[in-house]
CSV table of C-alpha atoms in Angstrom, one decimal:
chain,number,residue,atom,x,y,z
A,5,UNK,CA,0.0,0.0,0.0
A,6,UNK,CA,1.1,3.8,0.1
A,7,UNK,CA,2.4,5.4,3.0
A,8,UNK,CA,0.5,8.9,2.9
A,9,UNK,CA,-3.5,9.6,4.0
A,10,UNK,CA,-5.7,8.8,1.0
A,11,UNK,CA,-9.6,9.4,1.3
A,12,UNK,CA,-12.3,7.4,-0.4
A,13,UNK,CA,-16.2,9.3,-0.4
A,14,UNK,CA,-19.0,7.2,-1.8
A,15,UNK,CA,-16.7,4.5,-3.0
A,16,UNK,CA,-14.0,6.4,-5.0
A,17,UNK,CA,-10.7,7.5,-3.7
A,18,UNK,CA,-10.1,11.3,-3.9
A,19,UNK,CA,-7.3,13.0,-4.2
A,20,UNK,CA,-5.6,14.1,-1.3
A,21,UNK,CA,-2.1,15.8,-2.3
A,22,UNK,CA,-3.0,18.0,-5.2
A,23,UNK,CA,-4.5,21.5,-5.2
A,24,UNK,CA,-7.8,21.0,-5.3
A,25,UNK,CA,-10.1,22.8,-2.9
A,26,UNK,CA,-11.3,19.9,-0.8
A,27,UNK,CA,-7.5,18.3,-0.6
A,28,UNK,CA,-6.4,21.2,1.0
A,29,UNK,CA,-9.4,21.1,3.1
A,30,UNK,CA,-8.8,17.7,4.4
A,31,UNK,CA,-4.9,18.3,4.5
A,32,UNK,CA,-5.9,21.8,7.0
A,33,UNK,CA,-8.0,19.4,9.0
A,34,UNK,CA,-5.9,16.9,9.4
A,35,UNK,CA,-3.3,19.1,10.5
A,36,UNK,CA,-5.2,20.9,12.8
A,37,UNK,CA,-6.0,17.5,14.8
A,38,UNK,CA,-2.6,15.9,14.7
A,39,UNK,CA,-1.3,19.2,16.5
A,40,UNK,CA,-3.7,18.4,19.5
A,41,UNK,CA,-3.5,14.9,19.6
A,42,UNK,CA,-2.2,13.7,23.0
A,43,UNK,CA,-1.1,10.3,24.7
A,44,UNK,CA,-3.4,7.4,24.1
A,45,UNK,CA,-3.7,5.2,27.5
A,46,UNK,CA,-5.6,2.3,28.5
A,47,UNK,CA,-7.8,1.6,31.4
A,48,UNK,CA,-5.1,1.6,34.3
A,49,UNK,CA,-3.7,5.1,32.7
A,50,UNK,CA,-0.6,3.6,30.8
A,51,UNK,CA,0.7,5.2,27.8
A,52,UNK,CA,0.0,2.9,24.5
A,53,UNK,CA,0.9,5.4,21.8
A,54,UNK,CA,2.7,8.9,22.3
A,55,UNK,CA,1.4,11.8,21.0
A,56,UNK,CA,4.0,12.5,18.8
A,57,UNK,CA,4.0,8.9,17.0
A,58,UNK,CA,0.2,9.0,16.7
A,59,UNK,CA,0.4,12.4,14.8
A,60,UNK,CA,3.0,11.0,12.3
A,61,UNK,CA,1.0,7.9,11.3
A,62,UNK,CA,-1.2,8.3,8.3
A,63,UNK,CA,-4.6,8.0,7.6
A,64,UNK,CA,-6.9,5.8,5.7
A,65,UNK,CA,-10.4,7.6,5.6
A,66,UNK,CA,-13.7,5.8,3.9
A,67,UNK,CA,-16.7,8.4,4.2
A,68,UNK,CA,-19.8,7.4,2.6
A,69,UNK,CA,-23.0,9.8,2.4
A,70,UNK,CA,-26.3,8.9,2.6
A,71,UNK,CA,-27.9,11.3,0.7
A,72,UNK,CA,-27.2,13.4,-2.3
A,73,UNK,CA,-23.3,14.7,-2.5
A,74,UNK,CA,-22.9,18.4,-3.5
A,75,UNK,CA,-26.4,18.8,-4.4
A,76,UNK,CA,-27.2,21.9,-1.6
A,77,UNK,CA,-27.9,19.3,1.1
A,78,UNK,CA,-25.1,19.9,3.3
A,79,UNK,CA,-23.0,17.1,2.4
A,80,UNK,CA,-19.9,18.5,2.8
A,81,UNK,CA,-21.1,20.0,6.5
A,82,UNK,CA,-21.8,16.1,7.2
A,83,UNK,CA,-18.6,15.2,5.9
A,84,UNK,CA,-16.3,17.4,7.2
A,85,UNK,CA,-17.8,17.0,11.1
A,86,UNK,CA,-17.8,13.6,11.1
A,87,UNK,CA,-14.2,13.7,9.6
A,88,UNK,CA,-13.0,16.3,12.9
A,89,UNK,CA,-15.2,14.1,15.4
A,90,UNK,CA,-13.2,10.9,14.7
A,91,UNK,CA,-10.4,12.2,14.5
A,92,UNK,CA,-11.3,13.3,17.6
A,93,UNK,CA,-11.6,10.2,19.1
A,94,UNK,CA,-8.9,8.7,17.0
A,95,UNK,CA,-6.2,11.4,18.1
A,96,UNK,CA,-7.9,11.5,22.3
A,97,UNK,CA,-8.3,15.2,21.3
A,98,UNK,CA,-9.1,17.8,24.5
A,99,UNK,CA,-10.8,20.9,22.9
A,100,UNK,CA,-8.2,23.8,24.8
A,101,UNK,CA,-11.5,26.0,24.5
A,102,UNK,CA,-15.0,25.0,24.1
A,103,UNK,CA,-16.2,24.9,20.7
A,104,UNK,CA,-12.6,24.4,19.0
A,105,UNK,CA,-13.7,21.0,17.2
A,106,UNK,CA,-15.7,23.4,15.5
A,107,UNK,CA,-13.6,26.0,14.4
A,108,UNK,CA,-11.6,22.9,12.8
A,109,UNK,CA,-14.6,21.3,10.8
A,110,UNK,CA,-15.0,25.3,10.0
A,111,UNK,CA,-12.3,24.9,8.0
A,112,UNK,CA,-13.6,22.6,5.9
A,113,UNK,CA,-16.9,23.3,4.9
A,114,UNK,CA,-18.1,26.3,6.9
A,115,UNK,CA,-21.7,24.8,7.7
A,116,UNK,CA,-19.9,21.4,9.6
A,117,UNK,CA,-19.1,23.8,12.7
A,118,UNK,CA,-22.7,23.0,13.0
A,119,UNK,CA,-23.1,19.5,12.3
A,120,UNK,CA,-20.9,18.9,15.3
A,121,UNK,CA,-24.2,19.4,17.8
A,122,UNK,CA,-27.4,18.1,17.7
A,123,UNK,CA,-30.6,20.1,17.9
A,124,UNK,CA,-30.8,24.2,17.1
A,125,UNK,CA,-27.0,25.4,16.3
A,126,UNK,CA,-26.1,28.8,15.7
A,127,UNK,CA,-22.7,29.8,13.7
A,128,UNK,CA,-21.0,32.3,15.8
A,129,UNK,CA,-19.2,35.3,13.1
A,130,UNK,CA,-16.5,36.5,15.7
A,131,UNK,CA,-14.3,39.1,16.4
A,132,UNK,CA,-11.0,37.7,16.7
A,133,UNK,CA,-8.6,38.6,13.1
A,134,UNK,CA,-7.7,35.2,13.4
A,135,UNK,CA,-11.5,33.6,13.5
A,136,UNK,CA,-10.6,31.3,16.2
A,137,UNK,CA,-13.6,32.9,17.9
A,138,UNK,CA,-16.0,32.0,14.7
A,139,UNK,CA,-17.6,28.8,15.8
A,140,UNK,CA,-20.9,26.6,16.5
A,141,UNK,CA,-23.0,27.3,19.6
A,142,UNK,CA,-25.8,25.2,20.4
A,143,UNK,CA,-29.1,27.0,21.5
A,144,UNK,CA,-31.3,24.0,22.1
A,145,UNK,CA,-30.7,20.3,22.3
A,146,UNK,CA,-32.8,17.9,20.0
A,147,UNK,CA,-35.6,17.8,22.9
A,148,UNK,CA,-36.3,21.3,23.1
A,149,UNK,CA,-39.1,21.1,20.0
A,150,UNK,CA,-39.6,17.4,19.6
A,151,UNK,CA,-42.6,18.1,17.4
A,152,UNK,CA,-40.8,19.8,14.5
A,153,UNK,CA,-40.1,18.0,11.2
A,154,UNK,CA,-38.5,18.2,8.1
A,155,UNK,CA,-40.1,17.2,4.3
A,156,UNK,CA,-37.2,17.5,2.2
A,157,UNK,CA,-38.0,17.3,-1.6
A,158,UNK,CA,-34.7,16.0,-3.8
A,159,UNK,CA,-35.2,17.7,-7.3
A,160,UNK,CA,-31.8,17.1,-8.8
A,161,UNK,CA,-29.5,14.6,-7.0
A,162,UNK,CA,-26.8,15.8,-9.0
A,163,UNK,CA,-23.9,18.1,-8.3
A,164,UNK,CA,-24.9,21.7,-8.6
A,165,UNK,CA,-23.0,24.0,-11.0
A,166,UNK,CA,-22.1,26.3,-8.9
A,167,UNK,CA,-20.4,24.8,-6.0
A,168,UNK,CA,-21.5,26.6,-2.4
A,169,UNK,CA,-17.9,28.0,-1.6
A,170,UNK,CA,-17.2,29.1,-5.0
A,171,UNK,CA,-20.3,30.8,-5.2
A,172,UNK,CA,-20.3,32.7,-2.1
A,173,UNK,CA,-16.9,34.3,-3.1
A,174,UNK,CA,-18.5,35.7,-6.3
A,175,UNK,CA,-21.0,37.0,-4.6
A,176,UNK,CA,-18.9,38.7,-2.2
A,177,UNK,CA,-17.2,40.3,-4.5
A,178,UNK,CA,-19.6,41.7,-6.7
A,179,UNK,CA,-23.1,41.8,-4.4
A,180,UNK,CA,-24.3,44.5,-3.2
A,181,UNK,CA,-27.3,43.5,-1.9
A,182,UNK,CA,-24.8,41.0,0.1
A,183,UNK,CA,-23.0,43.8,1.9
A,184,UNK,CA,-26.4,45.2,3.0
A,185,UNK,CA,-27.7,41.8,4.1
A,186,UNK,CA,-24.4,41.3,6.5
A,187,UNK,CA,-24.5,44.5,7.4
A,188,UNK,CA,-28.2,45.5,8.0
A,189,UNK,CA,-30.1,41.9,8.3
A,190,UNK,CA,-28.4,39.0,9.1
A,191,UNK,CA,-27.5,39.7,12.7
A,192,UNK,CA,-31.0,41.1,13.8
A,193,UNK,CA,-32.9,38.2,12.0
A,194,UNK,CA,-30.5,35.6,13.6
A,195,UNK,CA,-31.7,37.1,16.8
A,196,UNK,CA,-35.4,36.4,15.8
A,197,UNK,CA,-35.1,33.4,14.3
A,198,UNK,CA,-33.3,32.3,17.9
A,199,UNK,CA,-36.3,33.4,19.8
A,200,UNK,CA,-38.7,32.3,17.7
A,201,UNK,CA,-36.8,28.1,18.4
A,202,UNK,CA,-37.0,28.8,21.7
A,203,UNK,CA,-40.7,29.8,22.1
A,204,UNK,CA,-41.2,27.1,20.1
A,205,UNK,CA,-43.2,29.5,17.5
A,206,UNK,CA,-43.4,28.0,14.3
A,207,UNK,CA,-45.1,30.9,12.7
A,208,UNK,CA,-42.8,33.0,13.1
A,209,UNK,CA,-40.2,30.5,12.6
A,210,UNK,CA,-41.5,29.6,9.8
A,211,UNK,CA,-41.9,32.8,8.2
A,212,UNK,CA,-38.6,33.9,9.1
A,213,UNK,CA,-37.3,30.7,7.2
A,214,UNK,CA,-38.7,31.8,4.1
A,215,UNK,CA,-38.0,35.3,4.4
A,216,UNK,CA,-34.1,34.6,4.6
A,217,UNK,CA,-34.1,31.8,2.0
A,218,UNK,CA,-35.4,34.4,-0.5
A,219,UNK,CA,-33.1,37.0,0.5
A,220,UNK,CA,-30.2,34.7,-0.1
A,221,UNK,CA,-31.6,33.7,-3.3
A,222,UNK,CA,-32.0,37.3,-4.3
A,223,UNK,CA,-28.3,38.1,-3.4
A,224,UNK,CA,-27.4,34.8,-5.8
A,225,UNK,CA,-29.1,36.6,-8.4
A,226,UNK,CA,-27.6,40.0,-8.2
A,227,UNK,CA,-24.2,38.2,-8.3
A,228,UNK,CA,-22.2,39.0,-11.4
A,229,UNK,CA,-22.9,36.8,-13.1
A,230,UNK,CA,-26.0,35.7,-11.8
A,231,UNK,CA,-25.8,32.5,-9.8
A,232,UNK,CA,-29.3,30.1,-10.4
A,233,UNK,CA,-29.4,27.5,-8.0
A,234,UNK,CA,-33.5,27.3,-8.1
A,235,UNK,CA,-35.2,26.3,-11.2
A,236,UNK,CA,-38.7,26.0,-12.3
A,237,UNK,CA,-39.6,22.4,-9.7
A,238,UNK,CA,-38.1,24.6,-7.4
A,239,UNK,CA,-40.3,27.7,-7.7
A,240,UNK,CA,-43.5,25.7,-7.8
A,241,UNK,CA,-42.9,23.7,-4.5
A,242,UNK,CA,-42.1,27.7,-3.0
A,243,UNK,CA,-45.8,28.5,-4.3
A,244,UNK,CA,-47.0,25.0,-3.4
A,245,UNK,CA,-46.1,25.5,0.3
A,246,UNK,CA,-47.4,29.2,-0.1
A,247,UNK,CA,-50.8,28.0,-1.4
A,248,UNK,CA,-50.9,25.3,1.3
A,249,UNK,CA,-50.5,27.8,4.2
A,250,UNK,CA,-53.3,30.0,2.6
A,251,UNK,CA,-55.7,27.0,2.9
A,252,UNK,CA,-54.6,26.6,6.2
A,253,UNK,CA,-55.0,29.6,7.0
A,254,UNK,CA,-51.5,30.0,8.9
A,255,UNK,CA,-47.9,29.1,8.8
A,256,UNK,CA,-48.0,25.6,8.4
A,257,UNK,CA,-45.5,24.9,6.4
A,258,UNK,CA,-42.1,26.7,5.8
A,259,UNK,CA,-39.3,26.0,2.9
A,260,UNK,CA,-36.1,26.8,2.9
A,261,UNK,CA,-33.3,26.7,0.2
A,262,UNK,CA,-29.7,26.6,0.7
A,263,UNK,CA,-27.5,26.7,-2.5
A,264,UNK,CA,-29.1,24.0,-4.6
A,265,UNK,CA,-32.4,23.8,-6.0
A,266,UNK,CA,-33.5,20.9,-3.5
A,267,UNK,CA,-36.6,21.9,-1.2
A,268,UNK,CA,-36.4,21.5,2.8
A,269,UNK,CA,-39.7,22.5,4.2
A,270,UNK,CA,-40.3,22.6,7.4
A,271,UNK,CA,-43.6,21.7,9.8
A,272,UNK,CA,-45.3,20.2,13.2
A,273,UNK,CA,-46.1,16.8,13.4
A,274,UNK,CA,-49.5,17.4,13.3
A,275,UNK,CA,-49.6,19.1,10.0
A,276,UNK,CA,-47.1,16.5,8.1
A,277,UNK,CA,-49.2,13.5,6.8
A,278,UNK,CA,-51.4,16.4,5.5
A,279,UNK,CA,-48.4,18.2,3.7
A,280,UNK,CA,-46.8,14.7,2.4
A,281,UNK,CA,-50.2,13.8,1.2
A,282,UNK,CA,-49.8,17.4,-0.7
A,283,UNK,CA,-46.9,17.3,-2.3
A,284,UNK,CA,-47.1,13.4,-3.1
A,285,UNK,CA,-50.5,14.3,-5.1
A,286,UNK,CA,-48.2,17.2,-7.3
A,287,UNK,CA,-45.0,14.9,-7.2
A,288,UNK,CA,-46.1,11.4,-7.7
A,289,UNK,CA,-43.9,8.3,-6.6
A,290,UNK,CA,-42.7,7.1,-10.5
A,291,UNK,CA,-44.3,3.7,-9.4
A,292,UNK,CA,-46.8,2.4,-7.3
A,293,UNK,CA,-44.3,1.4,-4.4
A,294,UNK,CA,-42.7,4.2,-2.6
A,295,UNK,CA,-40.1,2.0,-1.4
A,296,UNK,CA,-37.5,3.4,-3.5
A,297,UNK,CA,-39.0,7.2,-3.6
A,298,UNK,CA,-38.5,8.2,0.3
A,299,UNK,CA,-36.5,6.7,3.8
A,300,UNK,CA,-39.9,6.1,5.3
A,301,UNK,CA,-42.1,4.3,2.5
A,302,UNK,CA,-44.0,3.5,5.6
A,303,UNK,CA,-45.2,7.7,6.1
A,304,UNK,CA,-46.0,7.9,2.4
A,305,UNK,CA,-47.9,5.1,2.0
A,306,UNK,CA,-50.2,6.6,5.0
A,307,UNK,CA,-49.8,10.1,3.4
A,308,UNK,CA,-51.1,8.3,0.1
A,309,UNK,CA,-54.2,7.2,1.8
A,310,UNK,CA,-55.6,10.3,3.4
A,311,UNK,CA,-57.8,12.6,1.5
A,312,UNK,CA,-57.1,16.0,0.6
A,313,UNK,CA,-59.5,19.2,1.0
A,314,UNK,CA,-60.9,20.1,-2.4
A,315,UNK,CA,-60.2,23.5,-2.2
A,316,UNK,CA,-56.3,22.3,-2.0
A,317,UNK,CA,-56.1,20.6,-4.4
A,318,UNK,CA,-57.6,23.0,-6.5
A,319,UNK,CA,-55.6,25.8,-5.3
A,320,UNK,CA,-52.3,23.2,-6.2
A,321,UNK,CA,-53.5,22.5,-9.5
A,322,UNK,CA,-53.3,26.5,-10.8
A,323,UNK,CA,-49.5,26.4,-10.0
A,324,UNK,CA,-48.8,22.6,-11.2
A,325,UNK,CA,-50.1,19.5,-13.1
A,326,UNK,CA,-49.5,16.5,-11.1
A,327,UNK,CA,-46.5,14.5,-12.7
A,328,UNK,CA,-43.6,12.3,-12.1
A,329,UNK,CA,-40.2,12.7,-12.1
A,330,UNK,CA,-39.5,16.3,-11.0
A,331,UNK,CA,-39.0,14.9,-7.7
A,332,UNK,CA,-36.4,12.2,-7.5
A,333,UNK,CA,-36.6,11.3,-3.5
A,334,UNK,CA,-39.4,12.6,-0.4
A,335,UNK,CA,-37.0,12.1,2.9
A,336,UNK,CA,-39.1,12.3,6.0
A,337,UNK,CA,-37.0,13.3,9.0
A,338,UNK,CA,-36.9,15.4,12.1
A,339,UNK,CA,-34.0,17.5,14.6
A,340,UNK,CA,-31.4,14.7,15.1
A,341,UNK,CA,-29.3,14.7,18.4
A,342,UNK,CA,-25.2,15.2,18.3
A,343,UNK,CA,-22.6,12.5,16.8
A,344,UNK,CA,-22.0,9.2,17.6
A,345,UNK,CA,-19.8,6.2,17.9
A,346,UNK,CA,-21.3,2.9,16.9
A,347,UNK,CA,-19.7,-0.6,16.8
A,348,UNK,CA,-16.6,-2.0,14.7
A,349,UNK,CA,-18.9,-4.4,12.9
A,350,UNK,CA,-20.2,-1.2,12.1
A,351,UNK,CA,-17.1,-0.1,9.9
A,352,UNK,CA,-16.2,0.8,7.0
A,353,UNK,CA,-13.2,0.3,7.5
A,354,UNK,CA,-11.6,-3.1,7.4
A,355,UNK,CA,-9.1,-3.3,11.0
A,356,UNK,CA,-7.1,-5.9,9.5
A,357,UNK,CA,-6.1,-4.6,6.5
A,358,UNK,CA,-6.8,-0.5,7.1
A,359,UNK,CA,-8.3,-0.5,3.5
A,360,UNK,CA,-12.0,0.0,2.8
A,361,UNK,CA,-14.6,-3.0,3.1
A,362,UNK,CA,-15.7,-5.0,-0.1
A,363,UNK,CA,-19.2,-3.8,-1.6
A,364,UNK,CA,-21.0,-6.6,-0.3
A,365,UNK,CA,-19.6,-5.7,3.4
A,366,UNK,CA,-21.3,-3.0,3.4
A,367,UNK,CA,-24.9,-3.6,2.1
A,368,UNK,CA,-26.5,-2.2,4.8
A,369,UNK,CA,-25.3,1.0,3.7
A,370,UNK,CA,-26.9,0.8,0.2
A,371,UNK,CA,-30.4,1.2,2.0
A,372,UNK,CA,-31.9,4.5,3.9
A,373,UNK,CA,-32.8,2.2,7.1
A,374,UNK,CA,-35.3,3.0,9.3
A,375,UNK,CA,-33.6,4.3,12.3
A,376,UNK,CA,-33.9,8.2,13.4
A,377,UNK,CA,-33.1,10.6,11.3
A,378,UNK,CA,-32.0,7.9,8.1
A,379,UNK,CA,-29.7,5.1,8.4
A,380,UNK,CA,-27.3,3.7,10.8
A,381,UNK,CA,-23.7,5.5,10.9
A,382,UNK,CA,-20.1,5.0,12.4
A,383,UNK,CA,-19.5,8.7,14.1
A,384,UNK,CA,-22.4,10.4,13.0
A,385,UNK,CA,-22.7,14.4,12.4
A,386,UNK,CA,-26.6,15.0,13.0
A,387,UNK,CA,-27.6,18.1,10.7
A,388,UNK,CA,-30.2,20.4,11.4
A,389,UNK,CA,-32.3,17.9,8.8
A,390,UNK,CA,-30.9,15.2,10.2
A,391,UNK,CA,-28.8,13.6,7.5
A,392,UNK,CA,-25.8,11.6,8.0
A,393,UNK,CA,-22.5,11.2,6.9
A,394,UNK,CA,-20.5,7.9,7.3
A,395,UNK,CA,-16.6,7.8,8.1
A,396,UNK,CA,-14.7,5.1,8.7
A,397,UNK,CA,-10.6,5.6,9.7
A,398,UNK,CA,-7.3,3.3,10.1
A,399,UNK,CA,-4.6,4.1,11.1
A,400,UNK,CA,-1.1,3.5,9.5
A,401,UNK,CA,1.6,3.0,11.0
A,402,UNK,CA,4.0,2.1,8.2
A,403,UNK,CA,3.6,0.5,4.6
A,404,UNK,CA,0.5,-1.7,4.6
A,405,UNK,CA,2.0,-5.5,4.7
């Protein structure tokens, strides 16, 4: 084998060494967690590994997502948090301030400071020139709003065009509307948006949600040149959820886009078989099973079943024709909790050989599962749709024999 840290996501080995944006990502990372990785001991205290040796062994890293990669779902968030949290574990890492595993994943993709706690997480700007003080904060843990869910509607599982980082600088540079969002909006609807979690007010919530997913979408567009990350699927499930709250007559249903075209719209339990009855009626399954279409067949096969209010439908039907195939997946899912370890037989990682597992090893992770918030995972990064990334890591001490 190779003596240096190679990477395989979803599979494929990546390229580690080179110049490409995520390489030096993962090289920053990695960096970061070999500098604070201490003594390993066992039970009774004795040293097994120094510090120093740990640090200089390479790493073998297989990370598999289970959901769409670089499609505005947060992927690289998942990835990048469940990379610094094994490493973690793997290195006996002691934050030296609280919060510092998050300034690391920071580093990676900006969004994984988040996906290092469970519940409602809050990305700190800072002060600090050196943005050691720009991290995740958690404001509530997973059971602060157990009722809250997510509908998340996959239009294109495909990589976007624009990827997120790429496309933020552009708009930095030439937005102006950008500079007046930072400036004038972001901190005082941050503020409102962390009251409104707290009370546990989904109208406002929910309004605020939409409000600040337009607004970004607007800054995307006076980009130069324009950045479209929406497209027409995209603007009818925004009026969609619009005509449903208007029936309702209330909030009860919220979307939210980040940079992809790929809807995530929030609502209570109460109003959620009604709302995936909705938008499986405009966004048909492309077969009669929905085994394949969601990670709870079981939800939209109730959702199927119920009947819909007239006046809904007919509302839905002067903004779209009911049709398949706009809408590749439905996931059903709800605020996960923070990361965690699960078992070696778990791995994806083979321990004897430090190279990933055969195919068939690792069925289990072709499927969506039916556990909380999507499959089972090895060190799992919750997001705030509670999606999961998969890591597995060895550790290599010299030439693989």
């Amino acid at each position: 084998g190779k003596e240096e840290d190679r990477l395989w996501l979803n599979g494929k080995e990546e390229d580690t060494a080179g110049d490409g944006t995520h390489a030096k990502r993962l090289r920053k990372c990695l960096a970061e967690m070999r500098r604070l990785a201490r003594d390993r001991v066992d039970s009774e205290g004795k040293v097994v590994c120094k510090a120093a040796d740990l640090a200089s062994y390479k790493v073998h890293v297989a990370s598999r997502n289970t959901f769409p990669t670089a499609a505005g779902l947060a992927s690289s968030a998942a990835g990048y948090a469940c990379l610094v949290y094994t490493l973690a574990k793997l290195y006996n890492v002691k934050e030296e301030f609280e919060g510092q595993l998050s300034t690391i994943a920071r580093q990676g993709s900006g969004s994984a400071c988040r996906s290092l706690y469970g519940g409602f997480v809050k990305w700190v700007k800072g002060d600090k020139k050196d943005a050691t003080d720009s991290m995740a904060v958690q404001v509530a843990d997973e059971a602060h709003w157990p009722e809250l869910r997510a509908v998340i509607l996959v239009v294109n599982a495909g990589k976007k065009d624009t990827p997120s980082t790429e496309g933020m600088q552009t708009s930095v540079a030439t937005s102006p509307l950008l500079a007046f969002r930072a400036k004038h909006v972001v901190e005082a609807r941050l503020a409102e948006m962390e009251a409104a979690y707290k009370k546990r007010d989904f109208a406002t919530f929910g309004m605020l949600s939409m409000q600040d997913s337009n607004q970004f979408h607007a800054t995307c567009l006076d980009t130069y040149p324009p950045i479209f990350y929406l497209n027409d699927v995209s603007r009818q499930a925004i009026r969609l959820v619009h005509s449903f709250n208007e029936c309702k007559g209330r909030v009860a249903a919220a979307y939210t886009f980040d940079a992809g075209p790929n809807a995530v719209i929030y609502c209570l339990d109460q109003d959620r078989d009604e709302l995936l009855a909705y938008m499986l009626h405009f966004f048909p399954a492309p077969s009669l099973s929905v085994d394949s279409y969601t990670n709870k067949p079981e939800l939209l096969r109730k959702a199927r079943g119920l009947p819909l209010d007239a006046g809904l439908i007919t509302a839905g039907e002067a903004i779209r024709t009911p049709a398949k195939g706009d809408v590749k997946m439905i996931y059903c899912t709800s605020t996960g909790d923070g990361p965690r370890t699960l078992e070696l037989k778990d791995s994806l990682i083979d321990p004897t050989t430090g190279m990933p597992l055969a195919n068939e090893v690792q069925k289990w992770q072709q499927t969506l599962g039916s556990g909380k918030g999507g499959c089972p995972v090895n060190h799992r990064a919750m997001l705030g749709t509670a999606f999961a990334a998969t890591a597995g890591i060895a550790l290599i001490r010299h030439l693989l024999r």
